[in-house]
Coordinates of N, CA and C in Angstrom, one line a residue:
Chain A
G1 N 87.5 108.5 117.4 CA 87.7 109.4 116.3 C 87.9 108.7 115.0
A2 N 88.1 109.4 113.9 CA 88.3 108.9 112.6 C 87.2 108.0 112.1
V3 N 86.0 108.5 112.1 CA 84.8 107.7 111.7 C 84.4 108.1 110.3
V4 N 84.1 107.1 109.5 CA 83.7 107.3 108.2 C 82.3 106.6 108.0
S5 N 81.3 107.3 107.5 CA 80.0 106.7 107.3 C 79.7 106.6 105.9
Q6 N 78.8 105.7 105.6 CA 78.3 105.5 104.2 C 76.8 105.5 104.2
H7 N 76.2 106.0 103.2 CA 74.7 106.0 103.1 C 74.3 105.8 101.6
P8 N 73.4 104.9 101.3 CA 72.8 104.0 102.2 C 73.6 102.8 102.6
S9 N 73.2 102.0 103.5 CA 74.0 100.8 103.8 C 73.6 99.7 102.9
W10 N 72.4 99.7 102.3 CA 72.1 98.8 101.3 C 71.0 99.4 100.4
V11 N 71.0 99.0 99.1 CA 70.1 99.6 98.2 C 69.8 98.6 97.1
I12 N 68.5 98.5 96.7 CA 68.1 97.7 95.6 C 67.5 98.6 94.5
C13 N 68.0 98.4 93.3 CA 67.5 99.2 92.2 C 67.3 98.4 91.0
K14 N 66.5 99.0 90.1 CA 66.2 98.2 88.8 C 67.2 98.6 87.8
S15 N 67.4 97.7 86.9 CA 68.4 97.9 85.7 C 68.1 99.2 85.0
G16 N 69.1 99.9 84.7 CA 68.9 101.1 83.9 C 68.8 102.4 84.8
T17 N 68.6 102.2 86.1 CA 68.5 103.4 86.9 C 69.9 103.7 87.5
S18 N 70.0 104.9 88.1 CA 71.3 105.3 88.7 C 71.1 105.4 90.2
V19 N 72.2 105.1 90.9 CA 72.2 105.0 92.3 C 73.4 105.9 92.8
K20 N 73.1 106.7 93.8 CA 74.2 107.5 94.4 C 74.5 107.0 95.8
I21 N 75.8 106.8 96.1 CA 76.3 106.4 97.4 C 77.1 107.5 98.0
E22 N 76.8 107.8 99.3 CA 77.6 108.9 99.9 C 78.6 108.3 100.9
C23 N 79.7 109.0 101.0 CA 80.8 108.7 102.0 C 81.1 109.9 102.7
R24 N 81.0 109.9 104.0 CA 81.4 111.1 104.8 C 82.4 110.8 105.9
S25 N 83.3 111.7 106.0 CA 84.2 111.6 107.2 C 83.6 112.5 108.3
L26 N 83.3 111.9 109.4 CA 82.5 112.6 110.4 C 83.3 113.5 111.3
D27 N 84.5 113.1 111.6 CA 85.2 113.9 112.6 C 86.6 114.3 112.2
F28 N 86.8 114.3 110.9 CA 88.1 114.8 110.3 C 87.9 115.2 108.9
Q29 N 88.8 116.0 108.4 CA 88.8 116.4 107.0 C 89.6 115.5 106.2
A30 N 89.0 115.0 105.1 CA 89.7 114.0 104.3 C 90.1 114.7 102.9
T31 N 91.3 114.9 102.7 CA 91.8 115.4 101.5 C 91.7 114.4 100.4
T32 N 91.8 113.1 100.8 CA 91.8 112.0 99.8 C 90.8 111.0 100.2
M33 N 89.9 110.6 99.3 CA 89.0 109.5 99.6 C 89.1 108.4 98.5
F34 N 88.8 107.2 98.9 CA 89.0 106.1 98.0 C 87.7 105.3 97.9
W35 N 87.5 104.7 96.7 CA 86.3 103.8 96.5 C 86.8 102.5 96.1
Y36 N 86.3 101.5 96.9 CA 86.6 100.1 96.6 C 85.4 99.3 96.3
R37 N 85.6 98.2 95.7 CA 84.5 97.3 95.4 C 84.9 95.9 95.8
Q38 N 84.0 95.1 96.4 CA 84.3 93.8 96.9 C 83.3 92.8 96.4
F39 N 83.7 91.8 95.7 CA 82.8 90.7 95.3 C 82.9 89.6 96.4
P40 N 81.8 88.8 96.5 CA 81.8 87.8 97.6 C 83.1 87.0 97.6
K41 N 83.6 86.9 98.8 CA 84.8 86.0 99.1 C 86.0 86.5 98.3
Q42 N 86.0 87.7 97.9 CA 87.2 88.2 97.1 C 87.7 89.4 97.8
S43 N 88.8 89.9 97.4 CA 89.5 91.0 98.0 C 88.8 92.4 97.6
L44 N 89.1 93.4 98.4 CA 88.7 94.7 98.1 C 89.6 95.2 96.9
M45 N 88.9 95.7 95.9 CA 89.6 96.2 94.7 C 89.4 97.7 94.6
L46 N 90.5 98.4 94.5 CA 90.4 99.9 94.4 C 89.8 100.3 93.1
M47 N 88.8 101.1 93.1 CA 88.2 101.6 91.9 C 88.8 102.9 91.5
A48 N 88.8 103.8 92.5 CA 89.3 105.2 92.1 C 89.7 105.9 93.4
T49 N 90.6 106.9 93.2 CA 91.1 107.8 94.2 C 90.6 109.2 93.9
S50 N 90.1 109.9 94.9 CA 89.6 111.3 94.6 C 90.2 112.2 95.6
N51 N 90.6 113.4 95.1 CA 91.1 114.4 96.0 C 90.1 115.6 95.9
E52 N 89.9 116.2 97.0 CA 88.9 117.3 97.1 C 89.1 118.3 96.1
G53 N 88.0 118.6 95.3 CA 88.1 119.7 94.3 C 88.7 119.3 93.0
S54 N 89.1 118.1 92.8 CA 89.7 117.7 91.5 C 89.1 116.4 91.0
K55 N 89.4 116.1 89.8 CA 88.8 114.9 89.2 C 89.4 113.6 89.8
A56 N 88.6 112.6 89.9 CA 89.1 111.3 90.4 C 90.0 110.6 89.5
T57 N 90.9 109.9 90.0 CA 91.8 109.0 89.3 C 91.3 107.6 89.3
Y58 N 90.9 107.1 88.2 CA 90.3 105.7 88.1 C 91.4 104.7 87.8
E59 N 91.2 103.5 88.4 CA 92.0 102.4 88.2 C 91.7 101.8 86.8
Q60 N 92.7 101.1 86.3 CA 92.6 100.5 85.0 C 91.4 99.5 85.0
G61 N 90.5 99.6 83.9 CA 89.4 98.8 83.8 C 88.1 99.3 84.5
V62 N 88.2 100.4 85.2 CA 87.0 101.0 85.8 C 86.5 102.1 84.9
E63 N 85.2 102.0 84.5 CA 84.6 102.9 83.6 C 84.3 104.2 84.3
K64 N 85.0 105.3 83.9 CA 84.7 106.5 84.6 C 83.3 107.1 84.3
D65 N 82.8 106.8 83.1 CA 81.5 107.3 82.8 C 80.4 106.5 83.5
K66 N 80.7 105.4 83.9 CA 79.7 104.6 84.6 C 79.7 104.8 86.1
F67 N 80.9 105.0 86.7 CA 81.1 105.2 88.1 C 81.6 106.6 88.3
L68 N 80.6 107.5 88.5 CA 80.9 108.9 88.6 C 81.3 109.3 90.1
I69 N 82.4 109.9 90.3 CA 82.8 110.2 91.6 C 83.0 111.7 91.8
N70 N 82.4 112.2 92.8 CA 82.4 113.6 93.1 C 83.0 113.8 94.6
H71 N 84.0 114.6 94.7 CA 84.6 114.9 96.0 C 84.5 116.4 96.2
A72 N 83.3 116.8 96.5 CA 83.0 118.3 96.5 C 83.5 119.0 97.8
S73 N 83.7 118.3 98.8 CA 84.1 118.9 100.1 C 85.1 118.0 100.8
L74 N 85.7 118.5 101.9 CA 86.7 117.8 102.6 C 86.1 116.7 103.5
T75 N 84.7 116.6 103.5 CA 84.1 115.6 104.3 C 83.1 114.7 103.5
L76 N 83.0 114.9 102.2 CA 82.0 114.2 101.5 C 82.5 113.8 100.1
S77 N 82.3 112.5 99.8 CA 82.5 112.0 98.4 C 81.3 111.2 98.0
T78 N 80.9 111.3 96.8 CA 79.8 110.5 96.3 C 80.2 109.6 95.1
L79 N 79.7 108.4 95.1 CA 79.8 107.5 94.0 C 78.5 107.3 93.3
T80 N 78.3 107.6 92.1 CA 77.1 107.4 91.4 C 77.3 106.3 90.4
V81 N 76.5 105.2 90.5 CA 76.5 104.1 89.5 C 75.5 104.4 88.5
T82 N 75.8 104.8 87.3 CA 74.9 105.2 86.3 C 74.4 104.0 85.5
S83 N 73.2 104.0 85.1 CA 72.6 103.0 84.2 C 73.0 101.6 84.8
A84 N 72.7 101.4 86.0 CA 73.1 100.1 86.7 C 72.6 98.9 86.0
H85 N 73.4 97.8 86.0 CA 73.1 96.5 85.5 C 73.3 95.5 86.6
P86 N 72.7 94.3 86.5 CA 72.9 93.3 87.5 C 74.4 93.0 87.8
E87 N 75.3 93.1 86.8 CA 76.7 92.8 87.1 C 77.4 93.9 87.9
D88 N 76.7 95.0 88.2 CA 77.2 96.0 89.1 C 76.9 95.7 90.5
S89 N 76.0 94.7 90.7 CA 75.7 94.3 92.1 C 77.0 93.9 92.8
S90 N 77.2 94.6 94.0 CA 78.5 94.4 94.7 C 78.4 95.1 96.0
F91 N 79.5 95.0 96.7 CA 79.7 95.7 98.0 C 80.6 96.8 97.7
Y92 N 80.2 98.0 98.0 CA 81.1 99.2 97.7 C 81.5 99.8 99.0
I93 N 82.8 100.0 99.2 CA 83.4 100.5 100.4 C 84.2 101.8 100.1
C94 N 84.0 102.8 100.9 CA 84.9 104.0 100.7 C 85.8 104.0 101.9
S95 N 86.9 104.8 101.7 CA 87.8 105.1 102.8 C 88.3 106.5 102.6
A96 N 88.8 107.0 103.7 CA 89.2 108.4 103.7 C 90.6 108.6 104.4
R97 N 91.4 109.4 103.9 CA 92.7 109.7 104.6 C 92.6 111.1 105.2
P98 N 92.9 111.2 106.4 CA 93.0 112.6 107.1 C 94.0 113.5 106.4
G99 N 93.7 114.7 106.4 CA 94.6 115.7 105.7 C 96.0 115.7 106.3
A100 N 96.0 115.5 107.7 CA 97.3 115.5 108.4 C 97.8 114.1 108.6
G101 N 97.2 113.1 108.1 CA 97.5 111.7 108.3 C 98.7 111.3 107.5
S102 N 99.3 110.1 107.9 CA 100.4 109.6 107.2 C 100.0 109.1 105.8
S103 N 100.9 108.9 105.0 CA 100.6 108.4 103.6 C 99.8 107.2 103.6
Y104 N 100.0 106.3 104.5 CA 99.3 105.0 104.5 C 98.1 104.9 105.3
E105 N 97.7 106.0 105.9 CA 96.5 106.0 106.8 C 95.2 106.1 106.0
Q106 N 94.3 105.1 106.2 CA 93.0 105.1 105.6 C 92.0 104.6 106.6
Y107 N 90.8 105.3 106.7 CA 89.8 104.8 107.5 C 88.6 104.5 106.7
F108 N 88.1 103.3 106.9 CA 87.0 102.7 106.0 C 85.6 102.9 106.5
G109 N 84.7 103.1 105.6 CA 83.3 103.2 105.9 C 82.8 101.8 106.0
P110 N 81.5 101.6 106.5 CA 80.9 100.3 106.7 C 80.5 99.6 105.4
G111 N 80.5 100.3 104.3 CA 80.1 99.7 103.0 C 78.7 99.8 102.7
T112 N 78.4 99.7 101.4 CA 77.1 99.8 100.8 C 76.8 98.5 99.9
R113 N 75.8 97.8 100.2 CA 75.5 96.6 99.4 C 74.5 97.1 98.3
L114 N 74.9 97.0 97.1 CA 74.1 97.3 95.9 C 73.6 96.1 95.2
T115 N 72.3 96.0 95.1 CA 71.7 94.9 94.3 C 70.9 95.5 93.2
V116 N 71.2 95.1 92.0 CA 70.5 95.5 90.8 C 69.7 94.4 90.2
T117 N 68.4 94.7 90.1 CA 67.5 93.6 89.7 C 67.1 93.8 88.2
Chain B
D1 N 94.9 90.9 88.6 CA 96.2 90.4 89.0 C 96.2 90.4 90.6
Q2 N 96.2 89.2 91.1 CA 96.1 89.0 92.5 C 97.5 89.1 93.1
Q3 N 97.9 90.2 93.5 CA 99.3 90.4 94.0 C 99.4 90.1 95.4
V4 N 98.3 90.0 96.1 CA 98.3 89.7 97.5 C 97.3 88.5 97.7
K5 N 97.8 87.5 98.4 CA 97.0 86.3 98.5 C 96.9 85.8 99.9
Q6 N 95.7 85.4 100.3 CA 95.5 84.8 101.6 C 94.9 83.4 101.2
N7 N 95.6 82.4 101.3 CA 95.2 81.1 100.8 C 94.3 80.3 101.7
S8 N 94.2 80.8 103.0 CA 93.3 80.1 103.9 C 92.0 81.0 104.1
P9 N 90.9 80.5 103.5 CA 89.7 81.3 103.7 C 89.1 81.3 105.1
S10 N 89.5 80.3 105.9 CA 89.0 80.3 107.2 C 90.0 79.6 108.2
L11 N 89.8 79.9 109.4 CA 90.7 79.3 110.5 C 89.9 79.2 111.8
S12 N 90.0 78.1 112.4 CA 89.3 77.9 113.7 C 90.3 77.6 114.8
V13 N 90.2 78.4 115.9 CA 91.2 78.2 117.0 C 90.5 78.2 118.3
Q14 N 91.0 77.5 119.3 CA 90.5 77.5 120.6 C 90.9 78.7 121.4
E15 N 90.0 79.2 122.2 CA 90.3 80.4 123.0 C 91.6 80.1 123.8
G16 N 92.5 81.2 123.9 CA 93.7 81.0 124.6 C 94.9 80.5 123.8
R17 N 94.6 79.9 122.7 CA 95.7 79.4 121.8 C 96.1 80.5 120.9
I18 N 97.2 80.2 120.1 CA 97.7 81.2 119.1 C 96.9 81.0 117.8
S19 N 96.6 82.2 117.2 CA 96.1 82.2 115.8 C 97.2 82.7 114.9
I20 N 97.4 82.0 113.8 CA 98.4 82.5 112.8 C 97.7 82.6 111.5
L21 N 97.7 83.8 111.0 CA 97.1 84.1 109.7 C 98.2 84.5 108.7
N22 N 98.1 83.9 107.6 CA 99.2 84.0 106.6 C 98.8 84.8 105.4
C23 N 99.8 85.4 104.7 CA 99.6 86.3 103.6 C 100.8 86.2 102.7
D24 N 100.7 86.1 101.4 CA 101.8 86.0 100.5 C 101.6 87.1 99.4
Y25 N 102.7 87.7 99.0 CA 102.6 88.7 97.9 C 103.6 88.4 96.8
T26 N 103.4 89.0 95.7 CA 104.3 88.8 94.6 C 105.1 90.0 94.1
N27 N 104.7 91.2 94.5 CA 105.3 92.4 94.0 C 106.5 92.8 94.9
S28 N 107.7 92.7 94.4 CA 108.8 93.1 95.3 C 108.9 94.6 95.6
M29 N 108.1 95.4 94.9 CA 108.1 96.8 95.1 C 107.3 97.2 96.4
F30 N 106.5 96.3 96.9 CA 105.7 96.6 98.1 C 106.7 96.8 99.2
D31 N 106.5 97.9 100.0 CA 107.3 98.1 101.1 C 106.6 98.5 102.4
Y32 N 105.3 98.3 102.3 CA 104.5 98.6 103.5 C 103.3 97.6 103.6
F33 N 103.1 97.0 104.7 CA 102.1 96.0 104.8 C 101.2 96.2 106.0
L34 N 99.9 95.9 105.8 CA 98.9 96.2 106.9 C 98.0 95.1 107.1
W35 N 97.5 95.0 108.3 CA 96.4 94.0 108.6 C 95.2 94.8 109.0
Y36 N 94.0 94.3 108.5 CA 92.8 94.9 108.9 C 91.9 93.8 109.4
K37 N 91.0 94.2 110.3 CA 90.0 93.3 110.9 C 88.6 93.8 110.5
K38 N 87.8 92.9 110.1 CA 86.4 93.3 109.6 C 85.4 92.5 110.3
Y39 N 84.4 93.2 110.9 CA 83.2 92.5 111.4 C 82.1 92.6 110.4
P40 N 81.1 91.7 110.4 CA 80.0 91.8 109.5 C 79.3 93.2 109.6
A41 N 79.0 93.7 108.4 CA 78.3 95.0 108.3 C 79.1 96.2 108.8
E42 N 80.4 96.0 108.9 CA 81.2 97.1 109.3 C 82.4 97.2 108.3
G43 N 83.0 98.4 108.2 CA 84.2 98.5 107.4 C 85.4 98.0 108.0
P44 N 86.4 97.7 107.3 CA 87.7 97.2 107.8 C 88.3 98.2 108.8
T45 N 88.8 97.7 109.9 CA 89.5 98.6 110.8 C 91.0 98.2 110.9
F46 N 91.8 99.2 111.0 CA 93.3 99.0 111.0 C 93.7 98.3 112.3
L47 N 94.6 97.3 112.1 CA 95.0 96.5 113.2 C 96.5 96.7 113.5
I48 N 97.3 96.5 112.6 CA 98.8 96.6 112.7 C 99.4 96.7 111.4
S49 N 100.6 97.3 111.3 CA 101.3 97.4 110.1 C 102.8 97.1 110.3
I50 N 103.5 97.0 109.2 CA 104.9 96.8 109.2 C 105.6 97.4 108.0
S51 N 106.7 98.0 108.2 CA 107.5 98.5 107.0 C 108.5 97.4 106.6
S52 N 108.9 97.5 105.4 CA 109.8 96.5 104.9 C 111.2 96.6 105.5
I53 N 111.5 97.6 106.2 CA 112.8 97.7 106.9 C 112.8 96.9 108.2
K54 N 111.6 96.4 108.6 CA 111.6 95.6 109.8 C 111.1 94.2 109.4
D55 N 111.4 93.3 110.3 CA 110.8 91.9 110.1 C 109.8 91.5 111.2
K56 N 109.6 92.4 112.1 CA 108.7 92.1 113.2 C 108.1 93.4 113.8
N57 N 106.8 93.4 114.0 CA 106.2 94.5 114.7 C 105.2 94.0 115.7
E58 N 105.2 94.5 116.9 CA 104.4 93.9 117.9 C 103.5 95.0 118.6
D59 N 102.2 94.6 118.8 CA 101.3 95.6 119.5 C 100.4 94.8 120.3
G60 N 100.7 94.7 121.6 CA 99.9 93.9 122.5 C 99.9 92.4 122.1
R61 N 98.7 91.9 121.9 CA 98.5 90.5 121.6 C 98.8 90.2 120.1
F62 N 99.0 91.2 119.3 CA 99.2 91.1 117.9 C 100.6 91.3 117.5
T63 N 101.1 90.4 116.7 CA 102.5 90.5 116.1 C 102.5 90.2 114.7
V64 N 103.1 91.0 113.9 CA 103.2 90.8 112.4 C 104.7 90.5 112.1
F65 N 104.8 89.4 111.4 CA 106.2 89.0 110.9 C 106.3 89.2 109.4
L66 N 107.4 89.7 109.0 CA 107.6 89.8 107.5 C 108.9 89.1 107.1
N67 N 108.7 88.3 106.1 CA 109.8 87.5 105.5 C 109.9 88.0 104.1
K68 N 110.8 89.0 103.8 CA 110.9 89.6 102.5 C 111.4 88.6 101.5
S69 N 112.3 87.8 101.8 CA 112.9 86.8 100.8 C 111.8 85.9 100.4
A70 N 110.9 85.5 101.2 CA 109.8 84.6 100.9 C 108.6 85.3 100.4
K71 N 108.6 86.6 100.5 CA 107.4 87.5 100.2 C 106.2 87.0 101.0
H72 N 106.4 86.9 102.3 CA 105.4 86.3 103.1 C 105.3 87.1 104.4
L73 N 104.1 87.3 104.8 CA 103.9 87.9 106.2 C 102.8 87.1 106.9
S74 N 102.9 87.2 108.2 CA 101.9 86.5 109.0 C 101.5 87.4 110.2
L75 N 100.3 87.1 110.7 CA 99.8 87.8 111.9 C 99.6 86.8 112.9
H76 N 100.2 87.0 114.1 CA 100.0 86.1 115.2 C 99.2 86.8 116.3
I77 N 98.2 86.1 116.8 CA 97.3 86.6 117.8 C 97.5 85.7 119.0
V78 N 98.0 86.2 120.1 CA 98.3 85.4 121.3 C 97.9 86.2 122.6
P79 N 97.1 85.7 123.5 CA 96.2 84.6 123.3 C 95.0 85.0 122.5
S80 N 94.4 84.1 121.8 CA 93.2 84.4 121.0 C 92.0 84.5 121.9
Q81 N 91.1 85.4 121.6 CA 89.9 85.6 122.3 C 88.7 85.5 121.4
P82 N 87.5 85.1 122.0 CA 86.3 85.0 121.1 C 86.0 86.3 120.4
G83 N 86.3 87.5 121.0 CA 86.1 88.7 120.3 C 87.0 89.0 119.1
D84 N 88.0 88.1 119.0 CA 88.9 88.3 117.8 C 88.2 87.6 116.6
S85 N 87.2 86.9 116.7 CA 86.5 86.3 115.6 C 86.0 87.4 114.6
A86 N 86.5 87.3 113.4 CA 86.3 88.3 112.4 C 87.0 87.9 111.1
V87 N 86.8 88.7 110.1 CA 87.6 88.4 108.9 C 88.8 89.3 108.9
Y88 N 90.0 88.8 108.6 CA 91.2 89.5 108.6 C 91.7 89.6 107.2
F89 N 92.0 90.9 106.8 CA 92.6 91.2 105.5 C 94.0 91.6 105.6
C90 N 94.9 91.1 104.8 CA 96.2 91.8 104.7 C 96.2 92.7 103.5
A91 N 97.0 93.7 103.5 CA 97.1 94.6 102.4 C 98.5 95.1 102.3
A92 N 98.9 95.4 101.0 CA 100.2 95.8 100.7 C 100.2 97.1 99.9
S93 N 101.3 97.9 100.1 CA 101.4 99.1 99.3 C 102.9 99.4 99.1
G94 N 103.1 100.3 98.2 CA 104.5 100.7 98.0 C 104.6 102.2 97.9
S95 N 105.8 102.7 98.3 CA 106.1 104.1 98.3 C 106.0 104.7 96.9
Y96 N 106.0 103.9 95.9 CA 105.9 104.4 94.5 C 104.5 104.8 94.3
N97 N 103.5 104.3 95.0 CA 102.1 104.7 94.9 C 101.4 104.3 96.2
F98 N 101.5 105.2 97.2 CA 101.0 104.8 98.5 C 99.5 105.0 98.5
N99 N 98.9 105.5 97.4 CA 97.4 105.6 97.4 C 96.8 104.2 97.1
K100 N 97.5 103.3 96.6 CA 96.9 102.1 96.2 C 97.3 100.9 97.1
F101 N 96.3 100.4 97.7 CA 96.4 99.2 98.6 C 96.0 98.0 97.8
Y102 N 96.7 96.9 97.9 CA 96.3 95.7 97.3 C 95.9 94.8 98.5
F103 N 94.7 94.3 98.4 CA 94.2 93.5 99.5 C 94.1 92.0 99.2
G104 N 94.3 91.2 100.2 CA 94.1 89.8 100.0 C 92.6 89.5 100.1
S105 N 92.2 88.3 99.9 CA 90.7 88.0 99.9 C 90.2 87.7 101.3
G106 N 91.0 87.7 102.3 CA 90.6 87.6 103.7 C 90.6 86.2 104.2
T107 N 90.8 86.1 105.5 CA 90.7 84.9 106.3 C 89.7 85.1 107.4
K108 N 88.7 84.2 107.5 CA 87.7 84.3 108.5 C 88.2 83.5 109.7
L109 N 88.4 84.2 110.8 CA 88.9 83.6 112.0 C 87.8 83.3 113.0
N110 N 87.7 82.1 113.5 CA 86.7 81.8 114.5 C 87.4 81.3 115.7
V111 N 87.2 82.0 116.8 CA 87.9 81.6 118.1 C 86.8 81.0 119.0
K112 N 86.9 79.8 119.2 CA 85.9 79.0 120.0 C 86.2 79.2 121.5
P113 N 85.1 79.4 122.2 CA 85.3 79.6 123.7 C 85.6 78.3 124.4

C-alpha cells in the first residue's frame, strides 16, 4: 500500500516550452502533497506544499509563476514548469501524505528527470 | 542553508558487518528525525524514525541513535546485507512546521558480498 506514481519518469524539452509532471497517490487519498527538487549529489529541497482544493504554499526562493502547482483532487497533483530553461534541469520528486496519516508521514514518488535543452 | 548534513557521500562495508551512517543537524528546533532508503530510479522509502524524546529506536536490523547535545544521529545496520546497498538520506523536521522536511545529501552504501 501507499504507492505514489509520477509521470513521466523522464522528459526532455526545449528552452521556452512548458512541461507538466503528474503525481498520483494510487491507493490512498492525499490531502497534502509535496514537490521536491534534487540536484546531483545534493539533498532533496522542498519546493512547495499543496493541499487539495487550495493554493500551494511555496518555499522561499521558489518562483510560483514558474512552477505552477495544481492539487485538483485527493489523488492528483501536477507541477508545470513554465518557459523552461536549462537551469531548470533537475530531478523532481513528489510525495503525498495520507489523509488519516500522522503529521510526519510522507510517501514518495519515483521522481521525474527533466532535461531542458 | 544546509541544516542537515551527511558528510560521508559513500560507505563500503562487508556483508555481515555493521554499517554506520551519520547525520548532523544545526537547528535545535528539530524534534523528529527520519531515515529514508533510495534505490536508483525509485523514490525514497521510509526506513525508521525517532522522536527527540528518545535517544534510540530499533526496528529489526536497523537502529537509529540520537544525540541531542551533539545534534547528531546515526543509523546502524546489523548485519549488513547486499540488498541494503542504496542511498540513505536522513531528514529532520519540527513540530513547528511538520510539513517541511530538511534532507541531508545522502550516503551511498555499498555492501560487498
